[in-house]
mmCIF file of N, CA, C and O in Angstrom:
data_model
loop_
_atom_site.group_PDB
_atom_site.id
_atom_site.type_symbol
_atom_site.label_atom_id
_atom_site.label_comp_id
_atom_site.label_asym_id
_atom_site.label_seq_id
_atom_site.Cartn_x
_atom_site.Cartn_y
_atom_site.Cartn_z
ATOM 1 N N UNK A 1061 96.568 89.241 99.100
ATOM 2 C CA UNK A 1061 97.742 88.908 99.854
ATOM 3 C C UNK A 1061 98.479 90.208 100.184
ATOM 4 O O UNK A 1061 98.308 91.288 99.619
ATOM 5 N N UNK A 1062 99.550 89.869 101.454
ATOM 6 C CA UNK A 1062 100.020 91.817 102.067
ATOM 7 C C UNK A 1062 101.085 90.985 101.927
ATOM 8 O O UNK A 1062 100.841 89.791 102.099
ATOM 9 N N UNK A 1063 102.638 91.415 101.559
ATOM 10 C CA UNK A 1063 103.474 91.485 102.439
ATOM 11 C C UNK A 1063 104.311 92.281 102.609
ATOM 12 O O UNK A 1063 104.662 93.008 101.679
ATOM 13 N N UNK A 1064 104.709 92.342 103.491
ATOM 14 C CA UNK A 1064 105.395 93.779 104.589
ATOM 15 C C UNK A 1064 106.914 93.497 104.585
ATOM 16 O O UNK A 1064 107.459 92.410 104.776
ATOM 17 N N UNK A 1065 107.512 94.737 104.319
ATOM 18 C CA UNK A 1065 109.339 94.877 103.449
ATOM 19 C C UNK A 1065 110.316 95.853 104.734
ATOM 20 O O UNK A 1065 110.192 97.031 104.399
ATOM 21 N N UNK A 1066 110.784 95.806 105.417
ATOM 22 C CA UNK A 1066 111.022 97.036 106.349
ATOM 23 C C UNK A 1066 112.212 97.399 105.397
ATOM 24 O O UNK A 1066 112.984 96.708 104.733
ATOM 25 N N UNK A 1067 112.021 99.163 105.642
ATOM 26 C CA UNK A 1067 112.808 99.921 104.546
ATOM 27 C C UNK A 1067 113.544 100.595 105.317
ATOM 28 O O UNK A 1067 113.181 100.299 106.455
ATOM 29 N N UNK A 1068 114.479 101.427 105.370
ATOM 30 C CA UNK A 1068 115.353 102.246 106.371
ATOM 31 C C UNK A 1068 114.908 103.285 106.926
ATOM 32 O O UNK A 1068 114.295 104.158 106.311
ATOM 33 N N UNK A 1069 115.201 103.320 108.334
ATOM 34 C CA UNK A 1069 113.897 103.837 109.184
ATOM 35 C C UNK A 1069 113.194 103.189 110.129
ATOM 36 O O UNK A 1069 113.505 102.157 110.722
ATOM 37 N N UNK A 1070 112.078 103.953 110.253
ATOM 38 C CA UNK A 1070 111.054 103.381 110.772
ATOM 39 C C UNK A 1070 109.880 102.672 109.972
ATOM 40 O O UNK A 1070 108.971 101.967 110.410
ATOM 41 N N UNK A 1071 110.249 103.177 108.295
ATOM 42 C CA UNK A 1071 109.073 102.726 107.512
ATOM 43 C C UNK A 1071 108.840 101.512 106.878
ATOM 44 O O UNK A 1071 109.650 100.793 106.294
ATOM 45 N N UNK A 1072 107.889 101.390 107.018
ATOM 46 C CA UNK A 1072 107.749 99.460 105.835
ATOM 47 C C UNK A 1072 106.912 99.554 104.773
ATOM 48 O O UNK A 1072 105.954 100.322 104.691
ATOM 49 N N UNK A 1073 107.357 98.593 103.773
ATOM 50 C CA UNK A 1073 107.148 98.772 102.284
ATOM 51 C C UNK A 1073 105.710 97.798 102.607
ATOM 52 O O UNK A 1073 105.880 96.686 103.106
ATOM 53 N N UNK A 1074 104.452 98.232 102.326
ATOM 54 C CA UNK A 1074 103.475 97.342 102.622
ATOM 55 C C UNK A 1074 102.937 96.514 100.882
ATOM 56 O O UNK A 1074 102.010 97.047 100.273
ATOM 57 N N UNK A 1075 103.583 95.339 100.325
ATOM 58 C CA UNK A 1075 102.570 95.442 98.561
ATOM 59 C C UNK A 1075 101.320 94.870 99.006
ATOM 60 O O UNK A 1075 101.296 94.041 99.916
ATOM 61 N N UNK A 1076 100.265 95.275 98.403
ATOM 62 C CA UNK A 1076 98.913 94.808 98.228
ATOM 63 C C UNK A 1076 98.828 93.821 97.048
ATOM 64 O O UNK A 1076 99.324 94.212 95.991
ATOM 65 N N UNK A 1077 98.352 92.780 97.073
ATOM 66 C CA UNK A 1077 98.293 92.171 95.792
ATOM 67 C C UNK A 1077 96.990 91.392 95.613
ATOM 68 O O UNK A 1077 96.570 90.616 96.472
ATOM 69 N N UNK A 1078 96.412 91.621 94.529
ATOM 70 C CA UNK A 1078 94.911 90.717 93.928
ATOM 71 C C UNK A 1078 95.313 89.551 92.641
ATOM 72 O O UNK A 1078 96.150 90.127 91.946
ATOM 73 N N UNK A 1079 95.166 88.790 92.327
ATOM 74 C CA UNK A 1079 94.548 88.287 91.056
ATOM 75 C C UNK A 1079 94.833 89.529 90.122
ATOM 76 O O UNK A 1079 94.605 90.661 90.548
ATOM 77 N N UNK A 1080 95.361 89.309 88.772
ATOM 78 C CA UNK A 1080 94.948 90.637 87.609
ATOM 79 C C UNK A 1080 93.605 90.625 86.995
ATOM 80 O O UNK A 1080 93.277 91.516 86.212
ATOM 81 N N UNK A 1081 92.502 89.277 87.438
ATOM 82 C CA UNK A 1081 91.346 89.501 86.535
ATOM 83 C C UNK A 1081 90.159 89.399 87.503
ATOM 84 O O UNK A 1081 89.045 89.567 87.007
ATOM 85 N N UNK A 1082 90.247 89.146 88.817
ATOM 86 C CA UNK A 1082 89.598 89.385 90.090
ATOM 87 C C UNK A 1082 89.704 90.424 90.897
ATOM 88 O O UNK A 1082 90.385 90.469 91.921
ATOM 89 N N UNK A 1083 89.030 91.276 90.447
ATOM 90 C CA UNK A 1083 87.578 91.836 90.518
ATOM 91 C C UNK A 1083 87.961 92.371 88.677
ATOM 92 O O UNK A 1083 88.956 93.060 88.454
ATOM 93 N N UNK A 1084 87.527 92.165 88.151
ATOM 94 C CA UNK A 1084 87.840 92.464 86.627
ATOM 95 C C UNK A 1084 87.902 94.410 87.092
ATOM 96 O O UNK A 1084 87.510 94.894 88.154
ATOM 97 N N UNK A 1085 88.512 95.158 85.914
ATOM 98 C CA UNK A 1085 88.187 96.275 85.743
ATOM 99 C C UNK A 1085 89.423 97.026 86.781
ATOM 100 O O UNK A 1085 90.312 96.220 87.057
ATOM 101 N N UNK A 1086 89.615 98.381 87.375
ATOM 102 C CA UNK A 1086 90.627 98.724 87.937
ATOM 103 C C UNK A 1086 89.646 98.324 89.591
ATOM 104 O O UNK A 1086 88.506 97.899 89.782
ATOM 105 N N UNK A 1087 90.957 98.781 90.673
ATOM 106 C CA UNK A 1087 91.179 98.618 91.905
ATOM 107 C C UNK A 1087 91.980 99.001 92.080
ATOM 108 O O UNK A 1087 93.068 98.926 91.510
ATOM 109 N N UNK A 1088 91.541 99.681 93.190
ATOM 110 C CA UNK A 1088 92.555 100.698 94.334
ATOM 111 C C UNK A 1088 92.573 100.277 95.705
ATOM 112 O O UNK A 1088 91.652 99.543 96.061
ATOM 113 N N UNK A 1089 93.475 100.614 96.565
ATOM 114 C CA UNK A 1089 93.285 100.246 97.975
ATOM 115 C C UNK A 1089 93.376 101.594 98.483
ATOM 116 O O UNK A 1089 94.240 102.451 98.297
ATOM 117 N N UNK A 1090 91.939 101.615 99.401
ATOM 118 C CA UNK A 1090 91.921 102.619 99.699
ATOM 119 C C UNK A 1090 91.938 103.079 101.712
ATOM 120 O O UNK A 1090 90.885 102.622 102.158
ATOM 121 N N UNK A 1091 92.408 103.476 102.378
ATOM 122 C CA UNK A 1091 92.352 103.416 103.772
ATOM 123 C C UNK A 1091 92.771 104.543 104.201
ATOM 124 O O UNK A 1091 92.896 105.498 103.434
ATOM 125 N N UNK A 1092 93.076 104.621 105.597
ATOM 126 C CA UNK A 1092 93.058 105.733 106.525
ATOM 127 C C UNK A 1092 94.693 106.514 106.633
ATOM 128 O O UNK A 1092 95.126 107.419 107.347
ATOM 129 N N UNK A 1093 95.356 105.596 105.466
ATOM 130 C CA UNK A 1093 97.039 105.825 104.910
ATOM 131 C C UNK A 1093 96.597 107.139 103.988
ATOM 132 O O UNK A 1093 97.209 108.182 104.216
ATOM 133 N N UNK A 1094 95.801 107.144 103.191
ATOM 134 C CA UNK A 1094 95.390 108.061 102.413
ATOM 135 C C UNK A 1094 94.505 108.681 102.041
ATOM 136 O O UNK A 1094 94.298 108.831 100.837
ATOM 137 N N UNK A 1095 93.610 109.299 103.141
ATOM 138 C CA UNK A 1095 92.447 109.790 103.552
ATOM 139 C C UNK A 1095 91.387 109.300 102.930
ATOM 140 O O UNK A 1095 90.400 110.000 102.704
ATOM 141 N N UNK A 1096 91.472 108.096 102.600
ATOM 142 C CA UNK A 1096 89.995 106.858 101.930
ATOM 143 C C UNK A 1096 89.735 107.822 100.270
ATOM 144 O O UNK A 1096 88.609 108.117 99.869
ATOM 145 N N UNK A 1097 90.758 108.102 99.673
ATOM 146 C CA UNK A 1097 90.717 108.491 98.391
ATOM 147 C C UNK A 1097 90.629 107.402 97.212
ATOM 148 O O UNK A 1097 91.746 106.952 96.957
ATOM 149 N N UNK A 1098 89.929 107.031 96.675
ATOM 150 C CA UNK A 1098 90.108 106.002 95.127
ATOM 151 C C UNK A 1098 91.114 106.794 94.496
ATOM 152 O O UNK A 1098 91.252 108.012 94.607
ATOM 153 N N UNK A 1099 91.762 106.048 93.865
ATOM 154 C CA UNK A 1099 92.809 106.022 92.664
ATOM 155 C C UNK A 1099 93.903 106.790 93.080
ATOM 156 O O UNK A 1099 94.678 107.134 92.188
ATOM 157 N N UNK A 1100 94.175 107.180 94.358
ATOM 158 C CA UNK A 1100 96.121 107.393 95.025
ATOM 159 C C UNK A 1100 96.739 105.898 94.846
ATOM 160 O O UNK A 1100 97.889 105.664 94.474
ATOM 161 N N UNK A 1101 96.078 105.255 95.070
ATOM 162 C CA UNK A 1101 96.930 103.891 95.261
ATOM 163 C C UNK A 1101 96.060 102.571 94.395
ATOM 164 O O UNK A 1101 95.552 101.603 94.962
ATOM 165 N N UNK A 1102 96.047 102.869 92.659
ATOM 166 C CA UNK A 1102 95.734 101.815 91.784
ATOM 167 C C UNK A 1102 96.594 100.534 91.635
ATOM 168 O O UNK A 1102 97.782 100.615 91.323
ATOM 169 N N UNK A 1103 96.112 99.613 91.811
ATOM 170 C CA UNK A 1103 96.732 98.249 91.646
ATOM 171 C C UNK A 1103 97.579 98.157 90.032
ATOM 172 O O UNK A 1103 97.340 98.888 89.071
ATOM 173 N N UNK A 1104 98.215 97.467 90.069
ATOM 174 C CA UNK A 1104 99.142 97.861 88.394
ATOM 175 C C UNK A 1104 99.080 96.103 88.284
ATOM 176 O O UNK A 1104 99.244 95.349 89.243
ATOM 177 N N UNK A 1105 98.780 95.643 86.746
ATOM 178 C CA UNK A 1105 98.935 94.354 86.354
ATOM 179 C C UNK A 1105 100.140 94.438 86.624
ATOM 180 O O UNK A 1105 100.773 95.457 86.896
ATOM 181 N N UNK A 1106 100.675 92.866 86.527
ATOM 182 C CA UNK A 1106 102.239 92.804 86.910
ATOM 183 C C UNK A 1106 102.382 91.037 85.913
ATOM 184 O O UNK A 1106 101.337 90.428 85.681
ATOM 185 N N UNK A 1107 103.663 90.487 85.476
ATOM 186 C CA UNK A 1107 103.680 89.607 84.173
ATOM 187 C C UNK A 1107 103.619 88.460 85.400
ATOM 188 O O UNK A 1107 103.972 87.436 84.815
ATOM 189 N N UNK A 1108 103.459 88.245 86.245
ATOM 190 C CA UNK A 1108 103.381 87.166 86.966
ATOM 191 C C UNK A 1108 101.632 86.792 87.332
ATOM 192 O O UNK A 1108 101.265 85.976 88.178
ATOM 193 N N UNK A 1109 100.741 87.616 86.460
ATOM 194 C CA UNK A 1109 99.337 87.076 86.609
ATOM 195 C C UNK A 1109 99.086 87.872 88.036
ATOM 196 O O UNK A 1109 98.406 87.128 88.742
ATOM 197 N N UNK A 1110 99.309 88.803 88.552
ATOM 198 C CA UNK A 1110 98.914 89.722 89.881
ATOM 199 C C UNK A 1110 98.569 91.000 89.538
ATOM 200 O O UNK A 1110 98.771 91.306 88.363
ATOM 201 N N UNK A 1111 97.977 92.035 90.454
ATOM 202 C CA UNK A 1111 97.816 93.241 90.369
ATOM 203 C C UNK A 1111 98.679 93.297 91.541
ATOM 204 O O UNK A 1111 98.737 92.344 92.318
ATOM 205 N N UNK A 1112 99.530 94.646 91.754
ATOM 206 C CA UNK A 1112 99.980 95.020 93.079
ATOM 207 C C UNK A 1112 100.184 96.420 93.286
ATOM 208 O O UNK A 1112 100.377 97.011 92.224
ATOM 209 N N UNK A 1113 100.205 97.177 94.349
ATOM 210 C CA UNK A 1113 100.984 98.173 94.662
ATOM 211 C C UNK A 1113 101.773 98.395 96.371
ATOM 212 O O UNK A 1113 101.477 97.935 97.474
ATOM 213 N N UNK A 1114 102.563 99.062 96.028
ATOM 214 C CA UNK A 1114 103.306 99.161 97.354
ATOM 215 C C UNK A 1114 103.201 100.548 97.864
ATOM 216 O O UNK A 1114 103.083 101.562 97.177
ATOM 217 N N UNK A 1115 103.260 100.461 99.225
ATOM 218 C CA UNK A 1115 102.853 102.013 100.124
ATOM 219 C C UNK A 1115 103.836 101.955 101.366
ATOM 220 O O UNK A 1115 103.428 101.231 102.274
ATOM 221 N N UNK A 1116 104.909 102.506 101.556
ATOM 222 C CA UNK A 1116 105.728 103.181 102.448
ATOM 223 C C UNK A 1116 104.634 103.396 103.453
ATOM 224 O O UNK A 1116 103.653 103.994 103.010
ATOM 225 N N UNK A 1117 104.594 103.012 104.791
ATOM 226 C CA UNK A 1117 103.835 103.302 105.745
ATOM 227 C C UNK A 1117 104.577 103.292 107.296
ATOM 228 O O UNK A 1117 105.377 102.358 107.346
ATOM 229 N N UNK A 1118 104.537 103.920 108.316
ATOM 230 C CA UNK A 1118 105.288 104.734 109.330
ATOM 231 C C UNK A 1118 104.434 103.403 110.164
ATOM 232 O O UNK A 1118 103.502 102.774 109.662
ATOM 233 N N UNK A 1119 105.060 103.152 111.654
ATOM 234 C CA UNK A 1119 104.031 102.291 112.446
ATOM 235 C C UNK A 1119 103.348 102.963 112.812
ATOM 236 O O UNK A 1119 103.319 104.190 112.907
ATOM 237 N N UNK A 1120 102.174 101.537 113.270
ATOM 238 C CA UNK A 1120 101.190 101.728 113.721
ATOM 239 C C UNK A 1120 100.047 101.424 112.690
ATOM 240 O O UNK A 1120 100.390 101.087 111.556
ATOM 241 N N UNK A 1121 98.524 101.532 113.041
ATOM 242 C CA UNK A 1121 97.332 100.940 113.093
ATOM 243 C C UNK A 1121 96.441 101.431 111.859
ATOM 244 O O UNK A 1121 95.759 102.445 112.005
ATOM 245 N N UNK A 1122 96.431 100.658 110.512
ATOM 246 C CA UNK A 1122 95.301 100.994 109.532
ATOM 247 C C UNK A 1122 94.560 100.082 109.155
ATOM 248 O O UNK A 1122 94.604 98.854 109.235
ATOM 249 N N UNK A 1123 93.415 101.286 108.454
ATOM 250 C CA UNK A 1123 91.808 100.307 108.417
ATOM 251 C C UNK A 1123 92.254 100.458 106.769
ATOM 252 O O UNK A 1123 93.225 101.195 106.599
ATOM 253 N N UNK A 1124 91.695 99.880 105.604
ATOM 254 C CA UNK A 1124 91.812 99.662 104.493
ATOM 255 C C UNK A 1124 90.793 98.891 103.848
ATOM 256 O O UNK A 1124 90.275 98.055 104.588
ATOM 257 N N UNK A 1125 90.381 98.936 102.734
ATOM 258 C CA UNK A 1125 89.593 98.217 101.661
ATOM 259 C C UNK A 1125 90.242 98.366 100.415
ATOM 260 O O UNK A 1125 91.354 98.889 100.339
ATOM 261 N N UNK A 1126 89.328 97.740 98.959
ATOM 262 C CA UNK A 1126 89.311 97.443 97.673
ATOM 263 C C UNK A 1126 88.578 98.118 97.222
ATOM 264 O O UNK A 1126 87.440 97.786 97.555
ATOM 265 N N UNK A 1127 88.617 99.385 96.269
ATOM 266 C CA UNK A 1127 87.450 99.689 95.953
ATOM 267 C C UNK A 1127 87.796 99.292 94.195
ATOM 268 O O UNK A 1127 88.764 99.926 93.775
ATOM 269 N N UNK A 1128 87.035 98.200 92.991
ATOM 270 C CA UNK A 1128 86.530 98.321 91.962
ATOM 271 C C UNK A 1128 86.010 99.221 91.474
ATOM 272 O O UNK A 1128 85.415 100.176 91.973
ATOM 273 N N UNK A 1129 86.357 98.762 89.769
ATOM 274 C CA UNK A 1129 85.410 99.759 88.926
ATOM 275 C C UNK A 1129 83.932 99.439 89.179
ATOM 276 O O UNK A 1129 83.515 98.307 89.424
ATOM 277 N N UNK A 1130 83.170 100.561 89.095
ATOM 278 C CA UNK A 1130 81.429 100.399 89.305
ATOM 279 C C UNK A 1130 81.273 100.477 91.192
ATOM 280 O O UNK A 1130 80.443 99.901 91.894
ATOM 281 N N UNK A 1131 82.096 101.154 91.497
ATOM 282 C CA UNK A 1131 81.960 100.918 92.954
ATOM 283 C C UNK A 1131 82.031 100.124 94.288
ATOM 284 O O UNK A 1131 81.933 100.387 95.486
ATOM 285 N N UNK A 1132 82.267 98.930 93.446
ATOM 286 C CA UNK A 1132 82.374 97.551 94.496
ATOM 287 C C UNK A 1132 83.296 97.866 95.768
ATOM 288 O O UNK A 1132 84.306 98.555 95.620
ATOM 289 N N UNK A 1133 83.056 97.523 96.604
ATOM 290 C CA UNK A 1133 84.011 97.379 97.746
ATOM 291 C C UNK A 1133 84.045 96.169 98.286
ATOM 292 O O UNK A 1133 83.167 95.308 98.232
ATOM 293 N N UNK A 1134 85.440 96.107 98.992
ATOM 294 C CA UNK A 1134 85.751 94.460 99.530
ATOM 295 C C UNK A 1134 86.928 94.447 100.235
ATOM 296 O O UNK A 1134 87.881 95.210 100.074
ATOM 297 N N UNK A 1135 86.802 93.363 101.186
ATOM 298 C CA UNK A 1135 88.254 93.364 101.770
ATOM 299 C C UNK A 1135 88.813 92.250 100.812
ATOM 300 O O UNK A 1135 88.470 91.720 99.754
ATOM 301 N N UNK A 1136 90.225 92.127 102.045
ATOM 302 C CA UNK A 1136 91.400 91.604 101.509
ATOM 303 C C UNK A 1136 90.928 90.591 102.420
ATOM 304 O O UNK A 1136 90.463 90.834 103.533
ATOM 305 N N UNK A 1137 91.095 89.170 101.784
ATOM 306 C CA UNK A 1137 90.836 87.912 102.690
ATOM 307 C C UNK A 1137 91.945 87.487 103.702
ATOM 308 O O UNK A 1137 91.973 86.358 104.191
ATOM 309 N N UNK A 1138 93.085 88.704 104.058
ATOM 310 C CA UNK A 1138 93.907 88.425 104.981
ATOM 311 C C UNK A 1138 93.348 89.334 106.111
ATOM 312 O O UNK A 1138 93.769 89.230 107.263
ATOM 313 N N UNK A 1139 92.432 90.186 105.771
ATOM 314 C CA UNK A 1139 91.428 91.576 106.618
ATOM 315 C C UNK A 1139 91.579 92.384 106.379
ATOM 316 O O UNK A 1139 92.373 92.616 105.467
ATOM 317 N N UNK A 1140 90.881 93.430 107.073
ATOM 318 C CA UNK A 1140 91.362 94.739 106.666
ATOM 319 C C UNK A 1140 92.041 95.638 108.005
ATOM 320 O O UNK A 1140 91.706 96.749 108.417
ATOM 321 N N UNK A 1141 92.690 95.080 108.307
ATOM 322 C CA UNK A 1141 93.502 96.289 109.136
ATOM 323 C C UNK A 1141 95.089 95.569 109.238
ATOM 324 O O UNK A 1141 95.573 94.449 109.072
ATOM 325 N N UNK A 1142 95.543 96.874 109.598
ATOM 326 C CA UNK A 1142 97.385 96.476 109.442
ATOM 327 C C UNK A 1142 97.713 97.047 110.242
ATOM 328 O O UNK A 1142 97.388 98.228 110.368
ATOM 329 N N UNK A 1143 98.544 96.363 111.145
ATOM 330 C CA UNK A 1143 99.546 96.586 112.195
ATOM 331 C C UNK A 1143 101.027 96.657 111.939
ATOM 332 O O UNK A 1143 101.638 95.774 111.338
ATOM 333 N N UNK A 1144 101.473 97.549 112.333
ATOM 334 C CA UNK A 1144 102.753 97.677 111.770
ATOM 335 C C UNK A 1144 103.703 98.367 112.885
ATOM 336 O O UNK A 1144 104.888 98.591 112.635
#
């Protein structure tokens, strides 16, 4: 699940959120926000049964994935690109 926070500015608060035990192991979101690096942007358990993180992002057009421990990759079943 995405949802999008507008912050003062031009920027919006984007959270990413998974399940905390789907895909077991860590996850990062990784995209063209942060030159497709693993672990800038690790998902954090959270007490409501979620993983999430949030990313300040400027408008305009990103590609993004999930990358798991052991390498897995995957999208987000809302897609993978964000318009903003």
């Amino acid at each position: 699940m995405i949802k999008r926070s507008k912050l003062f500015g031009t920027k919006t608060r984007v959270t990413f959120s998974l399940p905390a035990d789907e895909p077991s192991g860590v996850v990062s979101v990784v995209g063209d926000f942060n030159g497709w690096q693993p672990g800038l942007h690790e998902l954090q358990v959270r007490r409501n049964g979620t993983r999430t993180i949030s990313v300040p992002l400027e408008p305009g057009e990103y590609q993004f994935r999930y990358l798991a421990t052991g390498g897995v990759w995957f999208d987000d079943p809302e897609g993978s690109e964000l318009r903003l």
